[in-house]
Amino acid sequence: MARVDYSERIPNNVSLADNRRLLRALEEWQPRYLDWWNQMGPDGFQARDVYLRTAISVDPQGWAHFDWVKMPEYRWGIFLAEPEPGRTIAFGEHKGTPAWQDVPGEYRGTLRRLIVTQGDTEPASVEQQRHLGRTCPSLYDLRNIFQVNVEEGRHLWAMVYLLHAHFGRDGREEAESLLQRRSGDSDKPRILGAFNERTPDWLSFFMFCFFTDRDGKYQLASLAESGFDPLSRTCRFMLTEEAHHMFVGEAGIGRIVQKTVELMREHKTDDVRRFGGLDLATIQRYLNFHCSVSLDLFGSEISTNAANFYTAGLKGRFEETKKTDDHLLREATYPVARPAGDAITLVEEPALTALNERLRDDYVADCQRGVDRWNAVIKKHGIDVELKLPHRGFHRAIGNCAELRVSPDGRVVGQAEWDARKHEWLPTPDDQAYVASLMVPVVEPGKFAGWIAPPARGINSQPVEFEYVKLSVRAGEEGRRG
Ligand code: BYC
């Protein structure tokens, strides 16, 4: 069961061959997916051999398969984690009853909406990142972004499988729409805000992987608790892929910070731009931006949607089954940030409607651990500066603080102070132009752009100077596939 059958057109571990109708529907979707990938996937590298990891089974050892693959030939497939025999619903009003193998009729619309919202983020991120290959800081990083991209494509497959297998005709229509919306498009944008932002450079990309993919981790972990077992199982497997994306983000920013502090020490200055580096103040402004748009992805602090998802048993808390309370939350309260005058204070609210905020808290604590590791690099170089997460009210478009101006240290400020100081807090046009000026491709194996340190080790025990993407291509091939 754990092994994936790669002899089939759509690799899977869900016995697709036994369900002819579903197989046919997915086989019809497959060429449209490939059209989307060729149109919106990584620009300019579709004919190149990339050293990619492919899942060959859903157990941890199954990840050990690395090979040269041209991205359009990547074996996107359908992989669900192994079923847990006798699994029951862990929370909400159906607590203790067997997990659903089919969609409960009363929750059909809600569940479909959750799956579509999750699914929509996956192609969106590929679209956001599609031009970055052309300015890669190294072949190692180029391979990593492509790994992330193909896995986001696979996550789309994961959600499309659920839509096709469990939601009949409207599921198929939603699967089509997932290929129609476009990140940043004014007529048919992606559903959630952060997925319509631009990712124009590699500093933004690494921040995106650190902050936005981490939202993915927390949302997927909550959906992995779902009483709808196929969703739970697919999210459990997706989480294993998500871990690599966050590694790319954390390690990427860590390597930038490393290079920055090396330049600061060498030249005895904070102004490392003169030496082709990214100064810590710019890194902080990008951090502020990406953190704030990712905080929005958790929804409003007080949400009846979230309460309903929970009570219905559709979406749990992070590590729901490890918690020791009643898993109903009818009486419990939870502290929620709320503006009061020019400060933001914590107010106890019913825990059930505060579930988005609770998940955001789990997320912020996880982000802080990563920031601490970056700060350890700075400190090790004897530099007395710390990167900081902005206050959760800063630069928000969703929730209690959406209508306010809040400084990164959590003060509600007037429009005048905001206007006067926002250039200190968010990337400025000058920052963006400077970062853009650094985006010069470095494609010689083992070489790295001057603003980022090499990684400590390569991929899958290969040396750092390994040729992770083969850029040489036979004459005529690029015209056809590139
Ligand atoms: N932008 O009650 P509210 C990932 C909407 S990332 C635009 O506050 P709720 C990945 C909301 O939809 C993980 N609209 O929020 C990362 C609702 O609209 P409707 C993605 C927003 O419903 C990197 C209304 O405002 N997965 O995997 O409790 C690369 C009121 O909403 C936003 C999921 O999100 C926003 N930021 O929670 C690749 C999991 N926030 O329904 C992939 C599935 C809220 O009234 N989604 N709205 O029309 C959910 O669980 C929930 O939909 C949300 C919102 C947590 C997003």
mmCIF file with all atom_site columns, C-alpha atoms and ligand atoms in Angstrom, residues 113-115 117-118 121-122 125 129 152 155 191-195 208 212-217 219-220 223 242 245 293 296-306 309 315 356 398, ligand 1:
data_model
loop_
_atom_site.group_PDB
_atom_site.id
_atom_site.type_symbol
_atom_site.label_atom_id
_atom_site.label_alt_id
_atom_site.label_comp_id
_atom_site.label_asym_id
_atom_site.label_entity_id
_atom_site.label_seq_id
_atom_site.pdbx_PDB_ins_code
_atom_site.Cartn_x
_atom_site.Cartn_y
_atom_site.Cartn_z
_atom_site.occupancy
_atom_site.B_iso_or_equiv
_atom_site.pdbx_formal_charge
_atom_site.auth_seq_id
_atom_site.auth_comp_id
_atom_site.auth_asym_id
_atom_site.auth_atom_id
_atom_site.pdbx_PDB_model_num
ATOM   1   C CA  . ARG A 1 113 ? -14.550 25.654 0.156  1.00 0.00 ? 113 ARG A CA  1
ATOM   2   C CA  . LEU A 1 114 ? -11.732 24.687 2.546  1.00 0.00 ? 114 LEU A CA  1
ATOM   3   C CA  . ILE A 1 115 ? -10.198 22.309 0.006  1.00 0.00 ? 115 ILE A CA  1
ATOM   4   C CA  . THR A 1 117 ? -8.891  27.591 -0.648 1.00 0.00 ? 117 THR A CA  1
ATOM   5   C CA  . GLN A 1 118 ? -6.014  25.281 0.228  1.00 0.00 ? 118 GLN A CA  1
ATOM   6   C CA  . THR A 1 121 ? -2.515  28.592 -2.908 1.00 0.00 ? 121 THR A CA  1
ATOM   7   C CA  . GLU A 1 122 ? -0.440  25.869 -4.558 1.00 0.00 ? 122 GLU A CA  1
ATOM   8   C CA  . SER A 1 125 ? 2.921   30.187 -5.482 1.00 0.00 ? 125 SER A CA  1
ATOM   9   C CA  . GLN A 1 129 ? 7.888   32.400 -8.535 1.00 0.00 ? 129 GLN A CA  1
ATOM   10  C CA  . GLU A 1 152 ? 3.497   22.799 -4.992 1.00 0.00 ? 152 GLU A CA  1
ATOM   11  C CA  . HIS A 1 155 ? -0.075  19.700 -3.702 1.00 0.00 ? 155 HIS A CA  1
ATOM   12  C CA  . ILE A 1 191 ? -8.297  33.607 -3.328 1.00 0.00 ? 191 ILE A CA  1
ATOM   13  C CA  . LEU A 1 192 ? -6.019  34.690 -0.469 1.00 0.00 ? 192 LEU A CA  1
ATOM   14  C CA  . GLY A 1 193 ? -4.199  38.023 -0.267 1.00 0.00 ? 193 GLY A CA  1
ATOM   15  C CA  . ALA A 1 194 ? -0.569  36.882 0.105  1.00 0.00 ? 194 ALA A CA  1
ATOM   16  C CA  . PHE A 1 195 ? -0.873  34.788 -3.039 1.00 0.00 ? 195 PHE A CA  1
ATOM   17  C CA  . PHE A 1 208 ? 7.959   33.683 1.327  1.00 0.00 ? 208 PHE A CA  1
ATOM   18  C CA  . THR A 1 212 ? 4.089   31.882 3.884  1.00 0.00 ? 212 THR A CA  1
ATOM   19  C CA  . ASP A 1 213 ? 4.985   28.219 3.534  1.00 0.00 ? 213 ASP A CA  1
ATOM   20  C CA  . ARG A 1 214 ? 4.934   28.091 7.319  1.00 0.00 ? 214 ARG A CA  1
ATOM   21  C CA  . ASP A 1 215 ? 1.304   29.226 7.213  1.00 0.00 ? 215 ASP A CA  1
ATOM   22  C CA  . GLY A 1 216 ? 0.930   26.200 4.936  1.00 0.00 ? 216 GLY A CA  1
ATOM   23  C CA  . LYS A 1 217 ? 2.423   24.006 7.652  1.00 0.00 ? 217 LYS A CA  1
ATOM   24  C CA  . GLN A 1 219 ? -3.092  25.152 8.000  1.00 0.00 ? 219 GLN A CA  1
ATOM   25  C CA  . LEU A 1 220 ? -2.205  21.684 6.730  1.00 0.00 ? 220 LEU A CA  1
ATOM   26  C CA  . LEU A 1 223 ? -6.638  20.073 8.225  1.00 0.00 ? 223 LEU A CA  1
ATOM   27  C CA  . GLU A 1 242 ? 6.228   21.352 3.238  1.00 0.00 ? 242 GLU A CA  1
ATOM   28  C CA  . HIS A 1 245 ? 10.058  24.427 1.626  1.00 0.00 ? 245 HIS A CA  1
ATOM   29  C CA  . VAL A 1 293 ? 0.927   39.391 4.870  1.00 0.00 ? 293 VAL A CA  1
ATOM   30  C CA  . ASP A 1 296 ? -3.335  37.768 7.434  1.00 0.00 ? 296 ASP A CA  1
ATOM   31  C CA  . LEU A 1 297 ? -3.595  34.233 6.053  1.00 0.00 ? 297 LEU A CA  1
ATOM   32  C CA  . PHE A 1 298 ? -4.951  33.004 9.378  1.00 0.00 ? 298 PHE A CA  1
ATOM   33  C CA  . GLY A 1 299 ? -8.143  35.066 8.964  1.00 0.00 ? 299 GLY A CA  1
ATOM   34  C CA  . SER A 1 300 ? -9.833  37.297 11.551 1.00 0.00 ? 300 SER A CA  1
ATOM   35  C CA  . GLU A 1 301 ? -9.122  36.935 15.252 1.00 0.00 ? 301 GLU A CA  1
ATOM   36  C CA  . ILE A 1 302 ? -12.771 36.263 15.876 1.00 0.00 ? 302 ILE A CA  1
ATOM   37  C CA  . SER A 1 303 ? -14.272 33.996 13.267 1.00 0.00 ? 303 SER A CA  1
ATOM   38  C CA  . THR A 1 304 ? -17.547 32.124 13.251 1.00 0.00 ? 304 THR A CA  1
ATOM   39  C CA  . ASN A 1 305 ? -16.255 30.294 10.159 1.00 0.00 ? 305 ASN A CA  1
ATOM   40  C CA  . ALA A 1 306 ? -13.397 28.879 12.239 1.00 0.00 ? 306 ALA A CA  1
ATOM   41  C CA  . PHE A 1 309 ? -15.182 24.324 10.961 1.00 0.00 ? 309 PHE A CA  1
ATOM   42  C CA  . LYS A 1 315 ? -10.578 21.597 10.816 1.00 0.00 ? 315 LYS A CA  1
ATOM   43  C CA  . ASN A 1 356 ? -7.706  31.521 14.066 1.00 0.00 ? 356 ASN A CA  1
ATOM   44  C CA  . ILE A 1 398 ? -7.472  41.268 7.776  1.00 0.00 ? 398 ILE A CA  1
HETATM 45  N N1  . BYC B 2 .   ? -7.116  36.966 2.059  1.00 0.00 ? 1   BYC B N1  1
HETATM 46  O O1  . BYC B 2 .   ? -13.708 34.321 9.228  1.00 0.00 ? 1   BYC B O1  1
HETATM 47  P P1  . BYC B 2 .   ? -12.534 34.843 8.481  1.00 0.00 ? 1   BYC B P1  1
HETATM 48  C C1  . BYC B 2 .   ? -0.171  27.120 1.792  1.00 0.00 ? 1   BYC B C1  1
HETATM 49  C C2  . BYC B 2 .   ? -11.751 35.741 3.888  1.00 0.00 ? 1   BYC B C2  1
HETATM 50  S S1  . BYC B 2 .   ? -0.834  28.366 2.726  1.00 0.00 ? 1   BYC B S1  1
HETATM 51  C C3  . BYC B 2 .   ? -8.334  37.017 1.448  1.00 0.00 ? 1   BYC B C3  1
HETATM 52  O O2  . BYC B 2 .   ? -11.732 35.891 9.056  1.00 0.00 ? 1   BYC B O2  1
HETATM 53  P P2  . BYC B 2 .   ? -11.772 32.155 8.150  1.00 0.00 ? 1   BYC B P2  1
HETATM 54  C C4  . BYC B 2 .   ? 0.951   27.454 0.914  1.00 0.00 ? 1   BYC B C4  1
HETATM 55  C C5  . BYC B 2 .   ? -12.286 34.359 4.250  1.00 0.00 ? 1   BYC B C5  1
HETATM 56  O O3  . BYC B 2 .   ? -12.014 33.402 3.206  1.00 0.00 ? 1   BYC B O3  1
HETATM 57  C C6  . BYC B 2 .   ? -2.244  27.655 3.554  1.00 0.00 ? 1   BYC B C6  1
HETATM 58  N N2  . BYC B 2 .   ? -9.479  36.654 2.052  1.00 0.00 ? 1   BYC B N2  1
HETATM 59  O O4  . BYC B 2 .   ? -11.534 33.683 8.116  1.00 0.00 ? 1   BYC B O4  1
HETATM 60  C C7  . BYC B 2 .   ? 1.943   28.326 1.298  1.00 0.00 ? 1   BYC B C7  1
HETATM 61  C C8  . BYC B 2 .   ? -13.750 34.639 4.448  1.00 0.00 ? 1   BYC B C8  1
HETATM 62  O O5  . BYC B 2 .   ? -14.381 34.698 3.183  1.00 0.00 ? 1   BYC B O5  1
HETATM 63  P P3  . BYC B 2 .   ? -15.819 34.005 2.972  1.00 0.00 ? 1   BYC B P3  1
HETATM 64  C C9  . BYC B 2 .   ? -3.527  27.753 2.779  1.00 0.00 ? 1   BYC B C9  1
HETATM 65  C C10 . BYC B 2 .   ? -9.396  36.233 3.345  1.00 0.00 ? 1   BYC B C10 1
HETATM 66  O O6  . BYC B 2 .   ? -12.745 31.740 7.109  1.00 0.00 ? 1   BYC B O6  1
HETATM 67  C C11 . BYC B 2 .   ? 2.969   28.646 0.433  1.00 0.00 ? 1   BYC B C11 1
HETATM 68  C C12 . BYC B 2 .   ? -13.760 36.056 5.028  1.00 0.00 ? 1   BYC B C12 1
HETATM 69  O O7  . BYC B 2 .   ? -12.494 36.642 4.664  1.00 0.00 ? 1   BYC B O7  1
HETATM 70  N N3  . BYC B 2 .   ? -4.546  26.973 3.409  1.00 0.00 ? 1   BYC B N3  1
HETATM 71  O O8  . BYC B 2 .   ? -0.625  26.026 1.862  1.00 0.00 ? 1   BYC B O8  1
HETATM 72  O O9  . BYC B 2 .   ? -11.965 31.716 9.539  1.00 0.00 ? 1   BYC B O9  1
HETATM 73  C C13 . BYC B 2 .   ? 3.022   28.086 -0.843 1.00 0.00 ? 1   BYC B C13 1
HETATM 74  C C14 . BYC B 2 .   ? -13.903 36.066 6.533  1.00 0.00 ? 1   BYC B C14 1
HETATM 75  O O10 . BYC B 2 .   ? -12.923 35.187 7.012  1.00 0.00 ? 1   BYC B O10 1
HETATM 76  C C15 . BYC B 2 .   ? -8.180  36.172 4.035  1.00 0.00 ? 1   BYC B C15 1
HETATM 77  C C16 . BYC B 2 .   ? -5.616  27.490 4.028  1.00 0.00 ? 1   BYC B C16 1
HETATM 78  O O11 . BYC B 2 .   ? -5.811  28.666 4.057  1.00 0.00 ? 1   BYC B O11 1
HETATM 79  C C17 . BYC B 2 .   ? -7.009  36.566 3.337  1.00 0.00 ? 1   BYC B C17 1
HETATM 80  N N4  . BYC B 2 .   ? -5.798  36.536 3.918  1.00 0.00 ? 1   BYC B N4  1
HETATM 81  O O12 . BYC B 2 .   ? -10.293 31.663 7.779  1.00 0.00 ? 1   BYC B O12 1
HETATM 82  C C18 . BYC B 2 .   ? 2.020   27.216 -1.234 1.00 0.00 ? 1   BYC B C18 1
HETATM 83  C C19 . BYC B 2 .   ? -6.541  26.507 4.689  1.00 0.00 ? 1   BYC B C19 1
HETATM 84  N N5  . BYC B 2 .   ? -8.440  35.739 5.286  1.00 0.00 ? 1   BYC B N5  1
HETATM 85  O O13 . BYC B 2 .   ? -15.630 32.539 3.258  1.00 0.00 ? 1   BYC B O13 1
HETATM 86  C C20 . BYC B 2 .   ? 0.983   26.880 -0.356 1.00 0.00 ? 1   BYC B C20 1
HETATM 87  C C21 . BYC B 2 .   ? -7.947  26.618 4.253  1.00 0.00 ? 1   BYC B C21 1
HETATM 88  C C22 . BYC B 2 .   ? -9.752  35.544 5.366  1.00 0.00 ? 1   BYC B C22 1
HETATM 89  O O14 . BYC B 2 .   ? -16.694 34.710 3.953  1.00 0.00 ? 1   BYC B O14 1
HETATM 90  N N6  . BYC B 2 .   ? -8.518  27.912 4.537  1.00 0.00 ? 1   BYC B N6  1
HETATM 91  N N7  . BYC B 2 .   ? -10.334 35.837 4.201  1.00 0.00 ? 1   BYC B N7  1
HETATM 92  O O15 . BYC B 2 .   ? -16.099 34.299 1.516  1.00 0.00 ? 1   BYC B O15 1
HETATM 93  C C23 . BYC B 2 .   ? -9.013  28.270 5.754  1.00 0.00 ? 1   BYC B C23 1
HETATM 94  O O16 . BYC B 2 .   ? -8.925  27.533 6.715  1.00 0.00 ? 1   BYC B O16 1
HETATM 95  C C24 . BYC B 2 .   ? -9.702  29.582 5.874  1.00 0.00 ? 1   BYC B C24 1
HETATM 96  O O17 . BYC B 2 .   ? -10.305 29.853 4.641  1.00 0.00 ? 1   BYC B O17 1
HETATM 97  C C25 . BYC B 2 .   ? -8.771  30.774 6.251  1.00 0.00 ? 1   BYC B C25 1
HETATM 98  C C26 . BYC B 2 .   ? -9.669  31.952 6.598  1.00 0.00 ? 1   BYC B C26 1
HETATM 99  C C27 . BYC B 2 .   ? -7.882  30.394 7.413  1.00 0.00 ? 1   BYC B C27 1
HETATM 100 C C28 . BYC B 2 .   ? -7.907  31.211 5.087  1.00 0.00 ? 1   BYC B C28 1
#
